[in-house]
Amino acid sequence: MSSMGYVLALLSAACLEATASPYNTFPLWTVTDYHARSGVLPVSLRTPRSDLLWLVVSSRPTEGEAIALAQAYAPTLGPTVVAQSRNGLFAIIAGTLNIDKAKPNLKTLKGLHIIPQDSFLSRGDSLDRIVWMSFQRGDSLDFMMQPAYRQVVQRIQAAMTRLSLYSGPIDGLIGPSTVSSFSTYMANFGVPAGDLLTEYSLAEIERGAGDGFRNDQERNLAQSLGFTEASSYRAATAGGFPSASIFAQAKSLGFSTQREFDAAVSGGFRSRDEYQRAQAAGFTSADDFRAAQQFGIQSKTELVAFRASGFTDPVEFRNASQKGFADKASFDKSEARRLKASKAAANILLSDAQTFLKLNPQTSNLVEIADKAAALNAQVQTNSADALNDSTLRLTNLLMAVPGFAEFSASKDKERSEDIEKQKALISAEIQGNQQALKTWMATHLTSSKLPLVVSEVKALDGMTSSSDLEALTDARDSVRALIASQGLTGELAALKAPTQEEDKAEPQADNNPAFTVTELNKVLLKGALDDVAVLYNAGPAAPSLLKTISGEFSFTKNEAWICLFGVESTPALEKVLHVALEPLGGKTIHINRECGQADINQADVFFIQHKKFVEAKPSFAVAYLEAVEAKTLRPFDKINYPDLKRRMDQDRVLAIQIAADVEKGSKLGYGGILLDSKSTRICGVIDGEPKIHMATIDKLAEFASIPNADPQISNVDTAYQDVRRDKCRILYGSSATLKAVTEALTRDSVNFAYAPIWFEQSDFTAAQAKFELARRGQVQSEQAARVAAEEAKRVTAQRVEEAQKSKAAQEAVLRQKNGAAAAALLNMFSDGLKTAVLDETAKSQTPSGINISALFPDFARWNQQLGQDAWKATDASSSVDDYGTVNWKSRNLEAIIIKTVVKTASAERGEYKDECFVFGAVIDNEFKMVRDPYEARCEKDASSDWAVGHELKSLWVVN
């Protein structure tokens, strides 16, 4: 039974017997006198006064145990008394407490862990007699005045003071502040070992108060990391530091956390101040921070901007930033524009001065003007706009003093201004015409993929026609020209754009073109039927990719071919035949310019020019190409025969037309594709059956439309149609029924499409599907056979394991039949003693063979002793042989046994049953009547196999 159980029993007995005590009562001081005179202890004990209560701190079942415990309390509680209770237990009394403060003092003493938590107050009615005391004559019975107890409290107060938890006097008197400080201590440092203050735990508290550590474990851990006191250790731990050396290093630099220290070290910072200043400015690298300081830059944002700007001088960067420039390129561009304007002004001034002086050679200050002109002419070669402007201003001031120059200069400025205005008008008119044509085109192409770019360009043109900046107008004109050319809108806009009056004057119509003289070289463009197409190649050094090798062969050196078309429609069929024709020459990738211009002569490798379109072209265009032919920069390309290309295109066109007609009539079965006017490179598909069957046809369609790495997007017909309408598909692949439904909808919605000359016949599809299904069934059968084989192998393995287990069981049965008597004899040597030990508390745990179970298995004995104190009682114990065999002990063959014992227990207070399992082992030395090398463990922590291996146990019980 536990200490608390004894206290409860004592209190219960006291309550039942207090009114029926037959014994006389004596005050304690009378008791001590009596004891001193006679040497005999009295038989009864009551408190000496009604205003006092006894402080009972514990109880034990035997007199010896109680006296031993009372003596153990002496260092902390002082003198004590042991008295026997009427229920047979022996109470340990520490003295008296004044009844007015007894309960709060009791609570406080428990809170300080000076007395056990099950201590209680008593009038002494149930205490029969004193059996032992350590009080001396004249000692005070008041517990609160005991010197030992007061010294304990003083030590607690002193320790709490050192820990800054207590600020009261160190007087040994208990109060709320002492208890509060100790409660705080326990919250931070944990409850003292054993839940009761002892000399050891007091010393630990004082030691912890000295260095601040909570316990030895924390102290040892801290010292292993190099810490000698707790404040640094906890500060380091809170900061995430792994050792005292790193913490000291970080602290010396001003850091309080490992994360911040690591960030600073990884960033290359020398101190926390530098790191924080860098952090505040947005820097994570010390190099960047120091570089910024060197440049006089205040933030990471500014440094990034400086480095990204292209400037190398921070002063120049700031000056440019103040002028609104974020990078050197834009600043240099602005400065270049400014320098260009300065040079233009200087050249105009020099030109005007030269013209004026030619007309007026008798000018009086000619030498001075010439000197300044020479300086300005030299200054034009420099790159300083400011210096150039200064020189221009000096010459201007000198010239303006010459009679007649101001008027002459004004007239020249007017002439130049008129020329500029003419240029502006022409450019503005072109911009306006293109803008209006683009707006008209937008109205009829709201679903085109080109629309976003066109809208953006039209918005950019707003207001440009009224601009007075010639350079801005020129840029705007070039921009819209580039858009029209890149998007292939030249032909479409030509019909929409009404020619301006200036255009009528500047560009004569086709029927006004002059007649060109036919030569041997240019007849390739000027002679032949109007529908003929001349194929030329770029023989000049500026050809993008085409090269004629030393052997006279052609090669596209970049594996790309740039094609220029004039009067020839770009279609998938043309792209297909061009791929076939050019790929042997290295032209694996083809780039097509759908509308050749005058400036495209050096931008393409091969030119396709229709005679009719060439004859009707503007003279400036025709002249440029005729001059290139005469200069042999453009030459006939015999490697490509256009009639042959056209014949193959016509075959594909006829086949596509036939497929379209058959699908529309419903006589065409199978799968095919339609080509859409889209920039997308995706193939959308609506298919039946296995997708792999269709991939060969899809790849052909992708090759026909020049789509690399075709990866079809498979969906249903409704989704596919929506993708087509959203311009997400270049090709739609599907069955004849799908294509018919989709093309009817596209025709209804005025969406352009064309059938591809490629078809996957239904018969071929059916055959491919059947072949695939056959292959799949074969694969399924193969997988099924493999699965059956695996299951059979698994069954055979399980059967072998089962047979091995049966064989092992049979071998063990033979062993146990043969050795059962010997093993049982050894088992009996221990089993009775084990059972007696747990069932009979009064009996000695010794077997009939003389084996002392408690001495042999001390851990088991301690568990058995603790069992009753924890309110459990053993009800049965059964033991069995776990292993039996022989070991070699110093060249002698001895028996050894491993026993498993199950102890059944019950707790009436808890209303529970519980089994406790133990394993015991021993080597039996019959020759010397000794049990050697005992082993014991709980079953859940059993390591008897290691014990057996260590003793080289040769099992006669278990087959391994």
JSON list of C-alpha atoms in Angstrom, two decimals, residues 741-920:
[
{"chain": "A", "resi": 741, "resn": "ALA", "atom": "CA", "xyz": [-20.96, 18.81, -89.31]},
{"chain": "A", "resi": 742, "resn": "VAL", "atom": "CA", "xyz": [-18.10, 21.20, -88.52]},
{"chain": "A", "resi": 743, "resn": "THR", "atom": "CA", "xyz": [-17.67, 22.52, -92.09]},
{"chain": "A", "resi": 744, "resn": "GLU", "atom": "CA", "xyz": [-21.39, 23.21, -92.40]},
{"chain": "A", "resi": 745, "resn": "ALA", "atom": "CA", "xyz": [-21.21, 25.24, -89.17]},
{"chain": "A", "resi": 746, "resn": "LEU", "atom": "CA", "xyz": [-18.07, 27.07, -90.35]},
{"chain": "A", "resi": 747, "resn": "THR", "atom": "CA", "xyz": [-19.72, 27.90, -93.69]},
{"chain": "A", "resi": 748, "resn": "ARG", "atom": "CA", "xyz": [-22.75, 29.19, -91.83]},
{"chain": "A", "resi": 749, "resn": "ASP", "atom": "CA", "xyz": [-20.49, 31.38, -89.65]},
{"chain": "A", "resi": 750, "resn": "SER", "atom": "CA", "xyz": [-18.38, 32.59, -92.61]},
{"chain": "A", "resi": 751, "resn": "VAL", "atom": "CA", "xyz": [-15.16, 31.02, -91.34]},
{"chain": "A", "resi": 752, "resn": "ASN", "atom": "CA", "xyz": [-12.54, 30.12, -93.96]},
{"chain": "A", "resi": 753, "resn": "PHE", "atom": "CA", "xyz": [-11.28, 26.54, -94.16]},
{"chain": "A", "resi": 754, "resn": "ALA", "atom": "CA", "xyz": [-9.90, 24.10, -96.70]},
{"chain": "A", "resi": 755, "resn": "TYR", "atom": "CA", "xyz": [-9.73, 20.31, -96.84]},
{"chain": "A", "resi": 756, "resn": "ALA", "atom": "CA", "xyz": [-6.30, 18.72, -96.70]},
{"chain": "A", "resi": 757, "resn": "PRO", "atom": "CA", "xyz": [-5.45, 16.25, -99.51]},
{"chain": "A", "resi": 758, "resn": "ILE", "atom": "CA", "xyz": [-4.89, 13.48, -96.97]},
{"chain": "A", "resi": 759, "resn": "TRP", "atom": "CA", "xyz": [-7.41, 10.79, -96.02]},
{"chain": "A", "resi": 760, "resn": "PHE", "atom": "CA", "xyz": [-7.53, 7.72, -93.75]},
{"chain": "A", "resi": 761, "resn": "GLU", "atom": "CA", "xyz": [-9.97, 5.31, -95.44]},
{"chain": "A", "resi": 762, "resn": "GLN", "atom": "CA", "xyz": [-12.54, 3.54, -93.32]},
{"chain": "A", "resi": 763, "resn": "SER", "atom": "CA", "xyz": [-11.32, 0.14, -94.48]},
{"chain": "A", "resi": 764, "resn": "ASP", "atom": "CA", "xyz": [-7.78, 0.99, -93.45]},
{"chain": "A", "resi": 765, "resn": "PHE", "atom": "CA", "xyz": [-9.07, 2.28, -90.11]},
{"chain": "A", "resi": 766, "resn": "THR", "atom": "CA", "xyz": [-11.07, -0.92, -89.51]},
{"chain": "A", "resi": 767, "resn": "ALA", "atom": "CA", "xyz": [-8.07, -3.07, -90.35]},
{"chain": "A", "resi": 768, "resn": "ALA", "atom": "CA", "xyz": [-5.77, -1.03, -88.11]},
{"chain": "A", "resi": 769, "resn": "GLN", "atom": "CA", "xyz": [-8.30, -1.17, -85.27]},
{"chain": "A", "resi": 770, "resn": "ALA", "atom": "CA", "xyz": [-8.59, -4.95, -85.60]},
{"chain": "A", "resi": 771, "resn": "LYS", "atom": "CA", "xyz": [-4.82, -5.31, -85.66]},
{"chain": "A", "resi": 772, "resn": "PHE", "atom": "CA", "xyz": [-4.54, -3.17, -82.55]},
{"chain": "A", "resi": 773, "resn": "GLU", "atom": "CA", "xyz": [-7.24, -5.13, -80.72]},
{"chain": "A", "resi": 774, "resn": "LEU", "atom": "CA", "xyz": [-5.47, -8.38, -81.62]},
{"chain": "A", "resi": 775, "resn": "ALA", "atom": "CA", "xyz": [-2.19, -7.02, -80.26]},
{"chain": "A", "resi": 776, "resn": "ARG", "atom": "CA", "xyz": [-3.91, -5.78, -77.13]},
{"chain": "A", "resi": 777, "resn": "ARG", "atom": "CA", "xyz": [-5.58, -9.15, -76.52]},
{"chain": "A", "resi": 778, "resn": "GLY", "atom": "CA", "xyz": [-2.20, -10.80, -76.95]},
{"chain": "A", "resi": 779, "resn": "GLN", "atom": "CA", "xyz": [-0.73, -8.41, -74.41]},
{"chain": "A", "resi": 780, "resn": "VAL", "atom": "CA", "xyz": [-3.60, -9.06, -71.98]},
{"chain": "A", "resi": 781, "resn": "GLN", "atom": "CA", "xyz": [-3.12, -12.82, -72.38]},
{"chain": "A", "resi": 782, "resn": "SER", "atom": "CA", "xyz": [0.63, -12.42, -71.80]},
{"chain": "A", "resi": 783, "resn": "GLU", "atom": "CA", "xyz": [0.03, -10.33, -68.69]},
{"chain": "A", "resi": 784, "resn": "GLN", "atom": "CA", "xyz": [-2.55, -12.88, -67.44]},
{"chain": "A", "resi": 785, "resn": "ALA", "atom": "CA", "xyz": [-0.08, -15.73, -67.96]},
{"chain": "A", "resi": 786, "resn": "ALA", "atom": "CA", "xyz": [2.59, -13.77, -66.08]},
{"chain": "A", "resi": 787, "resn": "ARG", "atom": "CA", "xyz": [0.13, -13.11, -63.24]},
{"chain": "A", "resi": 788, "resn": "VAL", "atom": "CA", "xyz": [-0.84, -16.80, -63.04]},
{"chain": "A", "resi": 789, "resn": "ALA", "atom": "CA", "xyz": [2.84, -17.76, -62.97]},
{"chain": "A", "resi": 790, "resn": "ALA", "atom": "CA", "xyz": [3.51, -15.24, -60.21]},
{"chain": "A", "resi": 791, "resn": "GLU", "atom": "CA", "xyz": [0.58, -16.51, -58.15]},
{"chain": "A", "resi": 792, "resn": "GLU", "atom": "CA", "xyz": [1.79, -20.10, -58.61]},
{"chain": "A", "resi": 793, "resn": "ALA", "atom": "CA", "xyz": [5.27, -19.12, -57.49]},
{"chain": "A", "resi": 794, "resn": "LYS", "atom": "CA", "xyz": [3.76, -17.37, -54.49]},
{"chain": "A", "resi": 795, "resn": "ARG", "atom": "CA", "xyz": [1.69, -20.47, -53.66]},
{"chain": "A", "resi": 796, "resn": "VAL", "atom": "CA", "xyz": [4.76, -22.73, -53.90]},
{"chain": "A", "resi": 797, "resn": "THR", "atom": "CA", "xyz": [6.73, -20.38, -51.66]},
{"chain": "A", "resi": 798, "resn": "ALA", "atom": "CA", "xyz": [3.93, -20.29, -49.07]},
{"chain": "A", "resi": 799, "resn": "GLN", "atom": "CA", "xyz": [3.70, -24.09, -49.19]},
{"chain": "A", "resi": 800, "resn": "ARG", "atom": "CA", "xyz": [7.43, -24.39, -48.59]},
{"chain": "A", "resi": 801, "resn": "VAL", "atom": "CA", "xyz": [7.23, -21.97, -45.66]},
{"chain": "A", "resi": 802, "resn": "GLU", "atom": "CA", "xyz": [4.31, -23.95, -44.21]},
{"chain": "A", "resi": 803, "resn": "GLU", "atom": "CA", "xyz": [6.21, -27.23, -44.61]},
{"chain": "A", "resi": 804, "resn": "ALA", "atom": "CA", "xyz": [9.28, -25.67, -42.99]},
{"chain": "A", "resi": 805, "resn": "GLN", "atom": "CA", "xyz": [7.15, -24.49, -40.06]},
{"chain": "A", "resi": 806, "resn": "LYS", "atom": "CA", "xyz": [5.60, -27.94, -39.71]},
{"chain": "A", "resi": 807, "resn": "SER", "atom": "CA", "xyz": [9.07, -29.49, -39.83]},
{"chain": "A", "resi": 808, "resn": "LYS", "atom": "CA", "xyz": [10.28, -27.03, -37.21]},
{"chain": "A", "resi": 809, "resn": "ALA", "atom": "CA", "xyz": [7.26, -27.79, -34.98]},
{"chain": "A", "resi": 810, "resn": "ALA", "atom": "CA", "xyz": [7.88, -31.52, -35.35]},
{"chain": "A", "resi": 811, "resn": "GLN", "atom": "CA", "xyz": [11.57, -31.16, -34.48]},
{"chain": "A", "resi": 812, "resn": "GLU", "atom": "CA", "xyz": [10.71, -29.02, -31.46]},
{"chain": "A", "resi": 813, "resn": "ALA", "atom": "CA", "xyz": [8.11, -31.58, -30.34]},
{"chain": "A", "resi": 814, "resn": "VAL", "atom": "CA", "xyz": [10.81, -34.26, -30.43]},
{"chain": "A", "resi": 815, "resn": "LEU", "atom": "CA", "xyz": [13.23, -32.03, -28.53]},
{"chain": "A", "resi": 816, "resn": "ARG", "atom": "CA", "xyz": [10.65, -31.18, -25.87]},
{"chain": "A", "resi": 817, "resn": "GLN", "atom": "CA", "xyz": [9.58, -34.79, -25.46]},
{"chain": "A", "resi": 818, "resn": "LYS", "atom": "CA", "xyz": [13.20, -35.78, -25.01]},
{"chain": "A", "resi": 819, "resn": "ASN", "atom": "CA", "xyz": [14.22, -32.89, -22.72]},
{"chain": "A", "resi": 820, "resn": "GLY", "atom": "CA", "xyz": [10.84, -32.06, -21.13]},
{"chain": "A", "resi": 821, "resn": "ALA", "atom": "CA", "xyz": [11.61, -33.70, -17.78]},
{"chain": "A", "resi": 822, "resn": "ALA", "atom": "CA", "xyz": [14.96, -31.92, -17.40]},
{"chain": "A", "resi": 823, "resn": "ALA", "atom": "CA", "xyz": [13.45, -28.57, -18.40]},
{"chain": "A", "resi": 824, "resn": "ALA", "atom": "CA", "xyz": [10.51, -29.09, -16.02]},
{"chain": "A", "resi": 825, "resn": "ALA", "atom": "CA", "xyz": [12.93, -29.83, -13.18]},
{"chain": "A", "resi": 826, "resn": "LEU", "atom": "CA", "xyz": [14.70, -26.53, -13.75]},
{"chain": "A", "resi": 827, "resn": "LEU", "atom": "CA", "xyz": [11.38, -24.72, -14.13]},
{"chain": "A", "resi": 828, "resn": "ASN", "atom": "CA", "xyz": [10.19, -26.08, -10.78]},
{"chain": "A", "resi": 829, "resn": "MET", "atom": "CA", "xyz": [13.35, -24.74, -9.12]},
{"chain": "A", "resi": 830, "resn": "PHE", "atom": "CA", "xyz": [12.04, -21.22, -9.79]},
{"chain": "A", "resi": 831, "resn": "SER", "atom": "CA", "xyz": [8.27, -21.31, -10.41]},
{"chain": "A", "resi": 832, "resn": "ASP", "atom": "CA", "xyz": [7.17, -22.03, -6.83]},
{"chain": "A", "resi": 833, "resn": "GLY", "atom": "CA", "xyz": [9.43, -19.31, -5.43]},
{"chain": "A", "resi": 834, "resn": "LEU", "atom": "CA", "xyz": [8.17, -16.80, -7.99]},
{"chain": "A", "resi": 835, "resn": "LYS", "atom": "CA", "xyz": [4.55, -17.64, -7.22]},
{"chain": "A", "resi": 836, "resn": "THR", "atom": "CA", "xyz": [5.08, -17.56, -3.46]},
{"chain": "A", "resi": 837, "resn": "ALA", "atom": "CA", "xyz": [6.89, -14.23, -3.74]},
{"chain": "A", "resi": 838, "resn": "VAL", "atom": "CA", "xyz": [3.90, -12.50, -5.28]},
{"chain": "A", "resi": 839, "resn": "LEU", "atom": "CA", "xyz": [1.05, -14.28, -3.49]},
{"chain": "A", "resi": 840, "resn": "ASP", "atom": "CA", "xyz": [2.31, -14.49, 0.11]},
{"chain": "A", "resi": 841, "resn": "GLU", "atom": "CA", "xyz": [3.75, -11.21, 1.45]},
{"chain": "A", "resi": 842, "resn": "THR", "atom": "CA", "xyz": [4.75, -12.77, 4.77]},
{"chain": "A", "resi": 843, "resn": "ALA", "atom": "CA", "xyz": [6.51, -15.79, 3.24]},
{"chain": "A", "resi": 844, "resn": "LYS", "atom": "CA", "xyz": [10.14, -15.67, 2.24]},
{"chain": "A", "resi": 845, "resn": "SER", "atom": "CA", "xyz": [10.55, -15.73, -1.53]},
{"chain": "A", "resi": 846, "resn": "GLN", "atom": "CA", "xyz": [12.76, -18.80, -1.42]},
{"chain": "A", "resi": 847, "resn": "THR", "atom": "CA", "xyz": [12.17, -21.97, -3.44]},
{"chain": "A", "resi": 848, "resn": "PRO", "atom": "CA", "xyz": [12.25, -25.46, -1.93]},
{"chain": "A", "resi": 849, "resn": "SER", "atom": "CA", "xyz": [15.59, -25.88, -3.63]},
{"chain": "A", "resi": 850, "resn": "GLY", "atom": "CA", "xyz": [16.97, -22.98, -1.60]},
{"chain": "A", "resi": 851, "resn": "ILE", "atom": "CA", "xyz": [17.03, -20.36, -4.36]},
{"chain": "A", "resi": 852, "resn": "ASN", "atom": "CA", "xyz": [16.42, -16.84, -3.00]},
{"chain": "A", "resi": 853, "resn": "ILE", "atom": "CA", "xyz": [14.17, -15.26, -5.65]},
{"chain": "A", "resi": 854, "resn": "SER", "atom": "CA", "xyz": [14.48, -11.72, -4.23]},
{"chain": "A", "resi": 855, "resn": "ALA", "atom": "CA", "xyz": [18.28, -11.87, -4.20]},
{"chain": "A", "resi": 856, "resn": "LEU", "atom": "CA", "xyz": [18.45, -13.52, -7.62]},
{"chain": "A", "resi": 857, "resn": "PHE", "atom": "CA", "xyz": [15.96, -11.16, -9.32]},
{"chain": "A", "resi": 858, "resn": "PRO", "atom": "CA", "xyz": [16.08, -7.82, -7.43]},
{"chain": "A", "resi": 859, "resn": "ASP", "atom": "CA", "xyz": [14.16, -5.83, -10.05]},
{"chain": "A", "resi": 860, "resn": "PHE", "atom": "CA", "xyz": [11.29, -8.30, -9.81]},
{"chain": "A", "resi": 861, "resn": "ALA", "atom": "CA", "xyz": [11.43, -8.07, -6.01]},
{"chain": "A", "resi": 862, "resn": "ARG", "atom": "CA", "xyz": [11.24, -4.28, -6.08]},
{"chain": "A", "resi": 863, "resn": "TRP", "atom": "CA", "xyz": [8.30, -4.42, -8.45]},
{"chain": "A", "resi": 864, "resn": "ASN", "atom": "CA", "xyz": [6.59, -6.87, -6.10]},
{"chain": "A", "resi": 865, "resn": "GLN", "atom": "CA", "xyz": [7.17, -4.59, -3.08]},
{"chain": "A", "resi": 866, "resn": "GLN", "atom": "CA", "xyz": [5.81, -1.57, -4.93]},
{"chain": "A", "resi": 867, "resn": "LEU", "atom": "CA", "xyz": [2.72, -3.49, -6.03]},
{"chain": "A", "resi": 868, "resn": "GLY", "atom": "CA", "xyz": [0.91, -3.17, -2.70]},
{"chain": "A", "resi": 869, "resn": "GLN", "atom": "CA", "xyz": [1.80, 0.49, -2.26]},
{"chain": "A", "resi": 870, "resn": "ASP", "atom": "CA", "xyz": [0.17, 1.22, -5.62]},
{"chain": "A", "resi": 871, "resn": "ALA", "atom": "CA", "xyz": [-3.06, -0.48, -4.49]},
{"chain": "A", "resi": 872, "resn": "TRP", "atom": "CA", "xyz": [-2.56, -3.61, -6.65]},
{"chain": "A", "resi": 873, "resn": "LYS", "atom": "CA", "xyz": [-2.65, -7.21, -5.46]},
{"chain": "A", "resi": 874, "resn": "ALA", "atom": "CA", "xyz": [-1.30, -10.32, -7.17]},
{"chain": "A", "resi": 875, "resn": "THR", "atom": "CA", "xyz": [-3.90, -13.08, -7.67]},
{"chain": "A", "resi": 876, "resn": "ASP", "atom": "CA", "xyz": [-1.90, -15.73, -9.53]},
{"chain": "A", "resi": 877, "resn": "ALA", "atom": "CA", "xyz": [1.47, -16.40, -11.17]},
{"chain": "A", "resi": 878, "resn": "SER", "atom": "CA", "xyz": [2.17, -18.96, -13.89]},
{"chain": "A", "resi": 879, "resn": "SER", "atom": "CA", "xyz": [5.56, -19.84, -15.37]},
{"chain": "A", "resi": 880, "resn": "SER", "atom": "CA", "xyz": [6.57, -21.70, -18.52]},
{"chain": "A", "resi": 881, "resn": "VAL", "atom": "CA", "xyz": [9.78, -22.74, -20.26]},
{"chain": "A", "resi": 882, "resn": "ASP", "atom": "CA", "xyz": [10.74, -20.27, -22.99]},
{"chain": "A", "resi": 883, "resn": "ASP", "atom": "CA", "xyz": [14.04, -21.98, -23.82]},
{"chain": "A", "resi": 884, "resn": "TYR", "atom": "CA", "xyz": [16.23, -24.70, -22.34]},
{"chain": "A", "resi": 885, "resn": "GLY", "atom": "CA", "xyz": [19.67, -25.99, -23.21]},
{"chain": "A", "resi": 886, "resn": "THR", "atom": "CA", "xyz": [23.33, -26.15, -22.24]},
{"chain": "A", "resi": 887, "resn": "VAL", "atom": "CA", "xyz": [26.12, -23.59, -22.05]},
{"chain": "A", "resi": 888, "resn": "ASN", "atom": "CA", "xyz": [29.87, -23.92, -21.79]},
{"chain": "A", "resi": 889, "resn": "TRP", "atom": "CA", "xyz": [30.94, -22.46, -18.45]},
{"chain": "A", "resi": 890, "resn": "LYS", "atom": "CA", "xyz": [34.69, -22.47, -18.01]},
{"chain": "A", "resi": 891, "resn": "SER", "atom": "CA", "xyz": [35.08, -25.76, -19.89]},
{"chain": "A", "resi": 892, "resn": "ARG", "atom": "CA", "xyz": [32.13, -27.31, -18.04]},
{"chain": "A", "resi": 893, "resn": "ASN", "atom": "CA", "xyz": [28.84, -28.15, -19.71]},
{"chain": "A", "resi": 894, "resn": "LEU", "atom": "CA", "xyz": [26.05, -26.56, -17.58]},
{"chain": "A", "resi": 895, "resn": "GLU", "atom": "CA", "xyz": [22.28, -26.38, -17.93]},
{"chain": "A", "resi": 896, "resn": "ALA", "atom": "CA", "xyz": [20.57, -23.04, -18.63]},
{"chain": "A", "resi": 897, "resn": "ILE", "atom": "CA", "xyz": [16.91, -22.06, -18.76]},
{"chain": "A", "resi": 898, "resn": "ILE", "atom": "CA", "xyz": [14.82, -19.06, -19.83]},
{"chain": "A", "resi": 899, "resn": "ILE", "atom": "CA", "xyz": [11.44, -18.79, -18.09]},
{"chain": "A", "resi": 900, "resn": "LYS", "atom": "CA", "xyz": [8.42, -16.62, -18.93]},
{"chain": "A", "resi": 901, "resn": "THR", "atom": "CA", "xyz": [6.23, -15.75, -15.93]},
{"chain": "A", "resi": 902, "resn": "VAL", "atom": "CA", "xyz": [2.81, -14.05, -16.13]},
{"chain": "A", "resi": 903, "resn": "VAL", "atom": "CA", "xyz": [1.54, -12.44, -12.91]},
{"chain": "A", "resi": 904, "resn": "LYS", "atom": "CA", "xyz": [-2.18, -11.70, -12.76]},
{"chain": "A", "resi": 905, "resn": "THR", "atom": "CA", "xyz": [-3.04, -8.66, -10.61]},
{"chain": "A", "resi": 906, "resn": "ALA", "atom": "CA", "xyz": [-6.19, -6.88, -9.48]},
{"chain": "A", "resi": 907, "resn": "SER", "atom": "CA", "xyz": [-6.93, -3.48, -7.97]},
{"chain": "A", "resi": 908, "resn": "ALA", "atom": "CA", "xyz": [-10.08, -3.22, -5.86]},
{"chain": "A", "resi": 909, "resn": "GLU", "atom": "CA", "xyz": [-9.84, 0.56, -5.74]},
{"chain": "A", "resi": 910, "resn": "ARG", "atom": "CA", "xyz": [-9.65, 0.84, -9.52]},
{"chain": "A", "resi": 911, "resn": "GLY", "atom": "CA", "xyz": [-11.88, -2.09, -10.31]},
{"chain": "A", "resi": 912, "resn": "GLU", "atom": "CA", "xyz": [-9.34, -3.39, -12.84]},
{"chain": "A", "resi": 913, "resn": "TYR", "atom": "CA", "xyz": [-7.36, -6.53, -13.72]},
{"chain": "A", "resi": 914, "resn": "LYS", "atom": "CA", "xyz": [-3.93, -6.48, -15.31]},
{"chain": "A", "resi": 915, "resn": "ASP", "atom": "CA", "xyz": [-1.35, -9.06, -16.43]},
{"chain": "A", "resi": 916, "resn": "GLU", "atom": "CA", "xyz": [2.35, -8.37, -15.89]},
{"chain": "A", "resi": 917, "resn": "CYS", "atom": "CA", "xyz": [4.83, -10.45, -17.90]},
{"chain": "A", "resi": 918, "resn": "PHE", "atom": "CA", "xyz": [8.48, -11.17, -16.95]},
{"chain": "A", "resi": 919, "resn": "VAL", "atom": "CA", "xyz": [11.32, -13.15, -18.49]},
{"chain": "A", "resi": 920, "resn": "PHE", "atom": "CA", "xyz": [13.99, -14.80, -16.29]}
]
